[in-house]
XYZ file of C-alpha atoms in Angstrom:
655
model
C -86.674 301.441 63.723
C -82.683 299.455 64.692
C -81.784 297.421 61.973
C -82.477 293.773 61.379
C -81.171 290.938 59.768
C -82.534 289.802 56.483
C -81.663 286.443 54.198
C -80.427 288.622 51.446
C -77.238 289.033 48.840
C -74.360 291.120 47.488
C -73.629 294.848 47.698
C -73.364 297.372 45.267
C -72.936 301.397 46.491
C -76.454 303.868 46.557
C -73.633 306.266 46.829
C -73.226 307.431 43.807
C -74.991 307.515 40.962
C -72.631 304.491 39.624
C -69.268 306.914 40.162
C -70.660 309.780 37.948
C -71.790 312.604 40.827
C -71.782 312.774 44.386
C -74.421 312.270 46.538
C -76.251 315.971 47.062
C -78.016 316.109 50.208
C -79.023 319.554 49.751
C -82.580 320.685 48.568
C -82.052 321.428 45.565
C -81.326 317.503 44.975
C -79.776 316.842 41.116
C -83.046 315.694 39.607
C -81.829 312.229 37.228
C -80.913 312.969 33.311
C -82.414 311.453 30.456
C -80.066 310.378 27.773
C -81.102 311.723 24.391
C -82.691 309.691 22.041
C -80.363 307.512 20.565
C -80.451 306.260 16.661
C -81.361 302.742 16.415
C -78.701 301.676 13.985
C -76.469 303.208 15.872
C -77.926 302.140 19.468
C -77.566 298.855 16.938
C -74.202 298.822 15.519
C -72.243 299.578 18.738
C -73.844 296.004 20.946
C -73.135 294.701 18.077
C -69.196 295.370 18.202
C -69.153 295.668 22.337
C -70.769 291.569 21.931
C -67.733 290.652 18.712
C -65.352 293.082 18.110
C -65.173 294.776 21.768
C -60.895 294.498 21.224
C -61.358 296.503 18.401
C -59.098 295.021 16.357
C -58.873 297.614 13.178
C -57.678 299.868 15.807
C -54.193 299.886 14.795
C -54.946 300.155 11.497
C -56.164 303.735 11.537
C -54.249 306.564 10.091
C -51.802 304.139 8.427
C -50.536 304.208 4.855
C -51.618 301.403 2.157
C -48.499 299.443 2.335
C -48.625 299.574 6.330
C -52.010 298.314 6.297
C -51.126 295.427 4.487
C -48.902 294.355 6.715
C -49.944 294.476 9.730
C -53.011 292.394 7.990
C -50.031 290.113 6.896
C -49.210 290.358 11.244
C -52.299 289.539 11.998
C -53.144 286.290 10.139
C -49.669 285.524 10.593
C -47.870 286.296 14.111
C -45.103 285.632 12.908
C -44.421 287.897 10.475
C -44.330 290.429 13.845
C -41.931 288.081 16.178
C -40.371 287.204 13.379
C -38.509 290.595 13.077
C -36.807 290.595 16.341
C -36.065 286.993 16.608
C -32.155 286.841 17.654
C -29.342 283.746 18.235
C -30.188 284.692 22.511
C -34.091 283.869 21.484
C -33.358 280.800 19.518
C -30.858 278.992 22.459
C -34.154 279.269 24.596
C -36.063 278.388 22.144
C -33.994 275.256 21.143
C -33.469 273.538 24.859
C -37.152 273.866 25.597
C -37.961 272.158 21.783
C -35.754 269.116 22.406
C -36.902 268.829 26.315
C -40.327 268.832 25.272
C -40.182 266.600 22.111
C -38.329 264.124 24.319
C -41.461 264.090 25.934
C -44.098 264.127 23.166
C -42.521 261.115 21.506
C -43.293 258.426 24.544
C -46.770 260.530 24.952
C -47.867 260.587 21.161
C -47.910 256.610 20.784
C -49.047 256.355 23.981
C -51.956 258.712 23.236
C -52.732 257.535 19.690
C -53.453 253.869 21.243
C -56.236 255.729 24.224
C -57.777 257.434 20.261
C -57.744 253.721 18.994
C -55.539 254.315 16.070
C -51.629 253.146 15.566
C -49.397 254.454 17.277
C -48.101 256.424 13.933
C -51.202 259.005 13.775
C -49.491 260.131 16.845
C -46.373 260.873 15.722
C -47.756 262.402 12.997
C -49.925 264.833 15.011
C -46.752 266.234 16.514
C -45.653 267.209 13.315
C -47.565 268.671 10.720
C -49.962 270.636 13.699
C -47.330 272.718 15.437
C -45.461 273.700 12.063
C -48.824 274.987 11.094
C -49.657 276.923 14.568
C -46.141 278.017 14.552
C -46.839 280.459 12.138
C -50.571 281.057 12.832
C -50.839 281.462 16.624
C -49.925 283.753 18.875
C -49.104 282.134 22.657
C -44.990 282.186 23.034
C -45.423 279.329 25.448
C -48.285 276.708 23.972
C -47.218 273.546 22.571
C -48.887 271.800 20.173
C -49.846 267.927 20.376
C -52.846 265.121 20.751
C -53.951 265.317 24.337
C -55.420 262.889 26.698
C -58.553 263.872 27.356
C -59.707 264.735 23.409
C -58.068 261.481 22.036
C -60.096 258.807 24.676
C -62.817 261.695 23.750
C -62.122 260.606 20.067
C -61.730 257.535 20.327
C -65.271 256.796 22.753
C -67.139 259.028 19.891
C -65.257 256.959 16.993
C -65.389 253.564 18.430
C -69.419 253.724 19.280
C -69.570 254.376 15.102
C -67.278 252.021 13.664
C -65.621 249.171 15.828
C -61.694 249.793 15.373
C -60.545 246.659 14.774
C -63.039 244.794 12.245
C -63.294 247.890 9.833
C -60.412 249.577 10.424
C -60.397 251.390 7.492
C -63.325 253.229 7.768
C -62.562 254.083 10.937
C -59.176 255.610 10.189
C -61.286 257.659 7.569
C -64.306 258.681 9.951
C -60.981 259.747 12.342
C -59.905 262.439 10.050
C -63.368 263.485 8.580
C -64.002 263.980 12.667
C -60.777 266.103 12.463
C -61.011 267.850 9.500
C -64.639 269.382 10.407
C -62.892 269.679 14.342
C -61.120 272.185 12.664
C -63.846 273.992 10.373
C -65.423 274.150 14.284
C -62.860 276.101 16.171
C -61.210 278.037 12.785
C -65.761 279.592 11.723
C -65.850 280.243 15.989
C -62.770 282.332 15.947
C -63.149 283.774 12.277
C -66.520 284.661 13.338
C -65.916 286.222 16.606
C -68.345 283.889 18.668
C -65.041 282.383 21.349
C -67.554 283.889 24.004
C -69.485 280.652 23.489
C -67.061 278.096 25.148
C -66.794 280.624 28.448
C -69.922 278.266 28.715
C -67.962 275.829 30.068
C -67.613 276.901 33.191
C -64.048 276.716 35.636
C -66.157 274.219 37.947
C -66.993 271.450 35.198
C -63.743 271.799 33.151
C -62.199 270.684 36.784
C -64.554 268.094 36.951
C -64.540 267.368 33.455
C -60.627 266.531 33.658
C -60.859 265.293 36.950
C -62.970 262.681 35.289
C -61.235 262.252 32.496
C -58.366 261.360 33.975
C -59.071 258.760 36.256
C -61.160 257.008 32.399
C -57.490 257.339 30.765
C -55.652 255.462 34.186
C -58.450 252.903 34.537
C -57.993 252.350 30.506
C -53.888 251.637 31.323
C -54.971 248.743 33.659
C -55.253 246.548 29.879
C -51.786 247.227 28.958
C -50.209 247.879 32.587
C -51.174 244.152 34.069
C -50.981 242.342 30.434
C -54.630 241.805 29.757
C -55.956 240.907 26.334
C -59.918 240.848 26.390
C -60.679 243.880 27.906
C -64.271 245.718 28.449
C -64.865 248.802 24.929
C -66.639 250.209 27.601
C -64.831 252.920 29.149
C -67.321 253.235 32.947
C -65.361 252.364 35.753
C -67.600 250.056 36.672
C -66.947 247.475 33.599
C -63.112 248.182 33.336
C -62.770 247.059 36.916
C -65.396 243.936 36.427
C -63.429 243.279 33.040
C -59.653 244.042 35.159
C -60.774 241.427 38.051
C -62.839 238.311 35.870
C -59.038 238.570 33.922
C -57.549 238.325 36.902
C -57.004 234.703 37.214
C -55.302 233.908 34.060
C -55.179 236.985 32.319
C -52.917 239.173 34.375
C -49.230 238.571 33.463
C -46.874 239.699 35.889
C -43.672 240.133 33.580
C -45.799 243.262 32.025
C -46.758 244.586 35.519
C -42.929 244.239 36.703
C -42.401 246.254 33.766
C -44.770 248.771 34.464
C -44.661 249.299 38.238
C -40.824 249.734 37.790
C -41.376 252.154 35.373
C -44.332 254.383 36.792
C -42.188 253.821 40.188
C -39.380 255.740 38.155
C -41.042 258.458 36.832
C -43.359 260.027 39.907
C -40.042 259.488 41.959
C -38.528 262.146 38.445
C -41.698 264.524 38.592
C -41.390 264.526 42.741
C -37.409 266.107 41.748
C -38.866 268.480 39.391
C -41.300 269.870 41.987
C -38.604 269.507 44.848
C -36.223 271.826 42.205
C -37.508 273.643 39.291
C -33.524 273.861 37.826
C -34.413 270.267 37.116
C -37.554 270.646 35.479
C -35.930 268.502 32.733
C -35.604 264.989 34.930
C -39.799 264.818 35.127
C -39.450 266.014 31.011
C -36.566 263.416 29.915
C -37.722 260.496 32.038
C -40.593 259.380 29.949
C -37.901 258.814 26.831
C -35.720 257.059 29.118
C -38.122 254.925 29.756
C -39.671 253.548 26.846
C -35.427 253.492 25.301
C -34.676 251.273 28.982
C -37.695 248.942 28.746
C -37.530 248.033 25.191
C -33.829 247.697 25.381
C -35.319 244.872 28.363
C -37.436 243.614 26.200
C -34.947 243.277 23.261
C -32.741 241.184 25.130
C -34.955 238.742 27.514
C -37.033 238.799 24.222
C -40.015 239.503 26.957
C -42.524 239.503 24.483
C -42.445 235.867 24.207
C -43.369 235.012 28.162
C -46.558 237.209 26.946
C -44.541 240.983 26.677
C -47.303 243.003 24.680
C -45.397 245.400 22.709
C -46.137 248.010 19.836
C -44.875 245.313 17.138
C -43.996 247.518 13.981
C -44.620 251.319 13.033
C -43.964 252.174 9.421
C -41.457 254.830 8.724
C -42.295 257.994 6.802
C -43.576 261.559 7.283
C -46.864 262.183 7.257
C -48.894 260.972 3.726
C -51.869 262.954 2.305
C -55.175 262.292 3.505
C -57.607 264.647 1.705
C -58.503 261.679 -0.347
C -59.977 259.793 2.688
C -62.370 261.927 4.346
C -65.922 261.855 3.652
C -67.431 264.465 2.324
C -70.809 262.848 1.626
C -72.975 259.801 2.931
C -73.999 258.941 6.223
C -70.434 259.208 8.076
C -70.520 262.642 6.592
C -72.634 263.357 9.829
C -71.062 261.431 12.002
C -67.436 262.884 11.156
C -69.933 266.514 11.671
C -70.927 265.798 15.023
C -67.792 264.141 16.037
C -65.919 266.668 15.256
C -67.006 269.765 16.180
C -67.564 268.017 20.322
C -63.625 267.052 20.088
C -63.203 271.047 18.513
C -65.173 272.082 21.029
C -63.635 270.290 24.179
C -60.071 270.781 22.381
C -60.451 274.684 22.246
C -61.923 274.446 25.756
C -58.007 273.229 26.439
C -55.271 275.499 24.230
C -57.076 278.745 25.209
C -57.252 278.200 28.744
C -53.536 277.154 28.957
C -52.705 280.173 26.137
C -54.171 282.086 28.709
C -52.170 280.649 31.366
C -48.847 281.344 30.545
C -50.057 284.627 28.556
C -50.702 285.843 32.457
C -47.240 284.288 33.797
C -45.085 286.521 31.266
C -47.422 289.445 31.148
C -48.441 289.809 27.299
C -52.025 288.867 25.838
C -53.006 286.433 23.653
C -55.740 287.105 21.113
C -58.998 284.181 21.763
C -60.171 284.075 18.535
C -56.460 284.526 16.322
C -56.255 281.357 18.546
C -58.744 279.674 17.679
C -58.279 279.843 13.735
C -54.681 278.750 14.807
C -56.271 276.013 15.897
C -58.832 275.295 13.800
C -56.540 275.297 10.502
C -53.543 273.984 12.115
C -56.467 270.752 11.943
C -57.951 271.033 9.325
C -54.632 270.652 7.383
C -53.515 267.886 9.925
C -57.040 266.021 9.033
C -55.445 266.219 5.269
C -51.650 264.477 6.637
C -53.013 261.583 7.935
C -53.207 263.541 11.783
C -55.739 263.133 14.215
C -57.076 266.093 16.641
C -54.243 268.792 17.929
C -54.337 270.810 20.614
C -52.344 272.201 23.565
C -51.163 269.732 25.679
C -50.796 271.159 29.066
C -47.973 269.134 30.705
C -45.764 269.269 27.584
C -46.422 273.508 27.352
C -45.726 273.841 31.286
C -41.915 271.760 30.534
C -41.865 274.279 27.521
C -42.300 277.018 29.636
C -40.375 275.760 32.147
C -37.529 275.035 29.601
C -36.937 278.818 28.655
C -38.913 279.015 25.402
C -39.224 283.072 23.876
C -40.950 282.001 20.831
C -43.603 279.187 19.104
C -39.926 278.346 17.678
C -39.889 275.599 19.580
C -42.757 273.631 18.371
C -40.633 274.006 15.072
C -38.099 272.199 16.785
C -39.799 269.342 18.529
C -41.624 268.616 14.704
C -38.055 268.184 13.450
C -36.908 266.197 16.197
C -40.517 264.146 15.496
C -39.942 264.415 11.325
C -36.345 262.496 12.451
C -38.198 259.814 14.448
C -40.267 258.974 11.017
C -37.821 259.407 9.011
C -34.788 256.799 11.238
C -36.480 256.028 15.017
C -39.277 254.354 14.352
C -38.082 250.912 13.728
C -36.846 251.014 17.354
C -39.991 251.175 19.164
C -40.603 248.111 17.929
C -40.053 246.059 21.403
C -41.413 248.958 22.744
C -43.397 247.607 25.915
C -47.147 248.299 25.990
C -46.812 248.374 29.880
C -44.343 251.809 30.000
C -46.859 253.803 27.616
C -49.544 252.979 30.070
C -47.486 253.325 32.441
C -46.143 257.250 30.741
C -49.795 257.852 30.129
C -50.658 257.936 33.878
C -48.054 259.726 34.818
C -49.218 262.222 32.117
C -52.750 262.363 33.475
C -51.863 262.787 37.567
C -52.177 266.541 37.550
C -55.584 266.194 35.879
C -57.366 265.568 39.030
C -56.705 268.517 40.811
C -57.851 268.246 44.360
C -57.490 271.104 45.647
C -59.573 273.092 43.476
C -62.135 270.503 43.723
C -62.024 272.163 47.321
C -61.604 275.933 46.549
C -65.407 275.792 44.708
C -67.222 273.519 47.342
C -65.444 276.761 49.948
C -66.444 279.320 47.091
C -69.802 277.905 45.884
C -71.931 275.347 46.080
C -73.483 275.695 42.749
C -70.373 275.312 41.648
C -69.264 272.574 43.256
C -73.011 270.516 41.951
C -71.660 271.611 38.216
C -67.711 269.710 39.294
C -68.881 266.837 40.867
C -72.117 266.566 38.471
C -69.540 266.077 35.192
C -67.113 264.462 37.422
C -69.188 261.745 38.502
C -70.709 261.328 35.238
C -67.491 260.336 33.018
C -66.651 257.729 35.908
C -69.923 256.314 35.887
C -71.373 256.534 32.540
C -69.289 258.039 29.585
C -66.748 261.306 28.883
C -69.354 262.264 26.162
C -72.533 262.260 29.047
C -69.667 263.929 31.689
C -69.355 266.711 28.713
C -72.889 266.683 28.912
C -73.136 267.127 32.378
C -70.966 269.659 32.678
C -72.937 271.152 29.460
C -75.704 270.921 31.165
C -75.201 272.004 34.905
C -73.349 275.476 33.098
C -75.800 276.459 31.426
C -78.885 275.949 34.443
C -76.927 277.923 37.076
C -77.143 280.479 34.364
C -80.681 280.660 33.288
C -81.415 280.094 37.208
C -79.191 283.266 37.560
C -80.500 285.574 34.968
C -84.714 283.842 35.978
C -83.580 284.687 39.753
C -81.690 287.647 40.589
C -80.798 288.349 43.943
C -81.657 291.190 45.587
C -81.391 292.898 49.155
C -82.726 295.347 51.780
C -81.089 298.481 52.175
C -79.845 300.578 55.905
C -78.463 303.705 56.166
C -75.513 303.753 57.838
C -75.453 306.162 60.508
C -73.855 309.455 60.483
C -73.313 309.106 56.559
C -75.883 309.414 54.005
C -74.847 306.085 52.753
C -77.035 303.067 52.102
C -76.012 299.814 52.541
C -77.341 296.121 52.709
C -78.374 295.071 55.858
C -77.016 291.752 55.827
C -73.371 293.123 55.286
C -73.706 295.736 57.708
C -75.608 295.103 61.181
C -75.140 298.748 61.709
C -77.100 299.643 58.960
C -80.679 301.150 59.912
C -84.048 301.492 58.543
C -85.835 304.811 57.923
C -88.860 304.949 59.526
C -92.179 303.772 57.203
C -89.562 303.513 54.152
C -88.163 300.011 53.054
C -85.763 300.180 50.070
C -84.985 297.744 48.056
C -82.146 297.044 45.566
C -82.595 294.862 43.068
C -79.422 293.107 41.732
C -80.151 292.303 37.984
C -81.309 294.118 34.618
C -84.833 293.208 33.979
C -85.964 291.111 31.813
C -88.873 288.592 30.866
C -86.735 285.499 32.193
C -87.052 287.246 35.684
C -89.987 290.215 35.705
C -92.522 288.665 37.339
C -90.155 287.151 39.774
C -88.576 290.456 40.618
C -92.502 291.642 40.820
C -92.949 289.228 43.160
C -90.134 289.402 45.504
C -89.874 292.785 46.248
C -94.764 292.211 47.317
C -92.677 289.487 49.404
C -89.997 292.327 50.788
C -92.960 294.533 51.695
C -95.066 292.375 53.301
C -92.790 291.311 55.774
C -91.836 293.997 56.359
C -94.756 295.146 57.081
C -95.337 292.385 59.063
C -92.664 293.623 61.492
C -94.083 296.777 61.274
C -97.126 296.413 62.856
C -96.069 293.605 65.441
C -93.504 296.512 67.024
C -96.469 298.725 66.792
C -93.781 301.459 64.203
C -95.241 303.713 61.756
C -96.879 301.614 58.606
C -94.530 301.395 55.456
C -95.475 304.793 53.228
C -92.648 304.591 50.466
C -90.636 301.886 48.706
C -87.682 303.146 47.266
C -85.503 301.008 44.520
C -82.959 301.362 44.548
C -81.932 300.575 40.332
C -78.216 301.495 39.968
C -76.827 297.872 39.343
C -80.110 297.399 36.755
C -78.148 297.531 33.353
C -81.230 297.414 31.704
C -84.996 296.601 30.877
C -87.230 295.824 28.152
C -90.699 295.993 28.052
C -91.646 292.559 30.748
C -89.947 295.016 33.029
C -91.964 298.402 32.742
C -94.907 296.261 32.821
C -93.652 294.455 35.926
C -93.417 298.322 37.665
C -96.119 299.040 36.253
C -98.239 296.184 38.090
C -96.336 296.903 41.122
C -96.784 300.721 41.312
C -101.014 300.330 40.697
C -100.781 297.013 43.376
C -99.184 299.736 45.932
C -101.058 302.490 45.144
C -104.304 300.693 46.012
C -102.422 300.116 49.191
C -101.259 303.606 49.793
C -97.901 302.892 49.675
C -95.581 305.380 46.807
C -93.643 303.669 45.314
C -89.731 306.178 45.078
C -86.887 305.236 42.162
C -83.494 306.067 42.629
C -80.570 306.310 40.403
C -82.173 304.248 37.067
C -79.244 304.225 34.853
C -79.427 306.183 31.008
C -80.488 303.433 29.741
C -83.253 302.371 31.833
C -84.418 306.009 32.447
C -84.286 306.857 28.669
C -86.280 303.124 28.128
C -88.843 304.344 31.457
C -89.330 307.969 29.862
C -90.321 306.245 26.601
C -92.880 303.876 28.153
C -94.351 306.537 29.113
C -94.307 304.671 32.909
C -91.606 307.992 34.206
C -95.226 310.056 33.838
C -97.161 307.560 35.055
C -95.006 307.180 38.371
C -94.158 311.268 38.477
C -91.109 312.536 37.386
C -90.334 314.098 41.028
C -90.010 310.418 42.249
C -88.402 309.354 40.160
C -84.268 310.186 42.654
C -80.727 310.711 41.896
C -79.724 308.480 45.427
C -81.691 307.213 47.801
C -80.211 309.406 50.359
C -82.317 311.804 48.205
C -85.487 310.033 47.810
C -85.643 310.020 52.022
C -84.972 313.144 52.088
C -87.505 313.410 50.715
C -90.066 311.239 51.749
C -88.823 311.999 55.628
C -89.967 315.856 56.374
C -94.094 313.795 54.894
C -93.267 311.471 57.162
C -92.615 313.444 60.303
C -95.396 315.206 59.968
C -97.483 312.420 60.559
C -96.220 310.910 63.423
């Protein structure tokens, strides 16, 4: 029978039984082995271990004396006791340069990001002092730079402003911000402690790309207020309201001196970034450019008194280190529920960004980070931060990239950065009084431009159209509605994709590769031929209650389509339906009932159901349910080749 192409997907080898045994084409075929019956408790413990402790975190403690176990436990919670033992002057030189470099970048960014969260600029600096110190002791990444970030600042500011007006109720707004930060930390630490880090993987890469891109454009649009010197500006974040507010202020609300300052220094920042990209040795140029911009623009405004000409400035910035804020966190009342809700959302987004950054740079330096430990470190960091006047901090991609290129060796670079921020808080904050808001807007716009990853979106479109829909859904949701709606769309589409893949698994018709005993997808291998009277179908998924009916109906449709083609070509009718089950990793009672229904339906049409290469879990359940007895043990084969070899002689007698 000639090979025929069908709309099928994927391909998994059916030449072996999953790699354990080679194909046997001799008449004395191997039988499918039934694994010994498993103890239910042991089976549960194995599943539990693979779900929550797949990395076997306690393996280092085995066969160790008590003193060694105590030290390993201490190192597990505080990695600083591990890498600190081998710390030396050479590593310190690298960390010192990196720490000073990222400090020059973070100080102007922190002031701008705090404004993005509708907070006083000093809280941005506070958040780059305490949290990095905590992370340096507990985090396992050598490269991640900790502090406020644009996306989380915008998200937090948007969610908080929906509950409390920061202008009319600044004290309540600040308390709610600390409460949200506390519960963001609790959420992150709980996910790590209970080893639930896999939950953040439900937000797909495509959805994150779309969300980050949309958030970057929204953040840039929000900076038009400071960039153009607009006094009355919309509180909404969607592009329609923002542009409407911008154009309505065009006649009387724009300030040309502000625009000149913003445009000049944005050009300078973009040029410095281009220089850094072209010559990696000049990485420090774009890193120090924001601080240089702040210094020059502040001096220019001070000597010209441009603030009297309508140029908006930062004004007073309090000196001193972080005051305690423990008594300002809501632990009861209506604002508690609001703080928990906002904190969980902000914490999850912050966690997603930090873990992605940590994994990226760890892969570049070829070392491993423990995702669950990272979550605990980030969580404790934000809990402590919420009690010391900080808002949500996480890993910053721009600062981490600079940290990496500056040659950081350990988390000491974060400590150096914190010390510089401390000195700034103690002695230098009065110097920021005349810093124009336009320069902060230019710094933020320059920082968020890389978040719009057009190349990644193009690649997503080429590889997976459904992923591209998730990407664009999140992107347009953020831009045209709000940040939280965009995030909701991203999560919803990611879950919808999972449900679609679970409920509609791939299936494929297999054919024989000429002169071999190998059976492959006939769409992928057009030269593969189908055996007369035999239809071989592969199911590329576990068969559960969520997809069992679909799998049965899809197999029956394959059979119906094949029978129509056979009849039209006057070829032998289908007498055997072989299901290749090597990709079927598991099956539940609904799946077994679906096979039973399929078997009974085929019996009425005088077609024999045959199974090939069921895995240990599947064959064990088929025996326990007595389906194997119903089907007949002689109709369960080790490979498709064995099944066809047994079926073909019967056909040859009839044809």
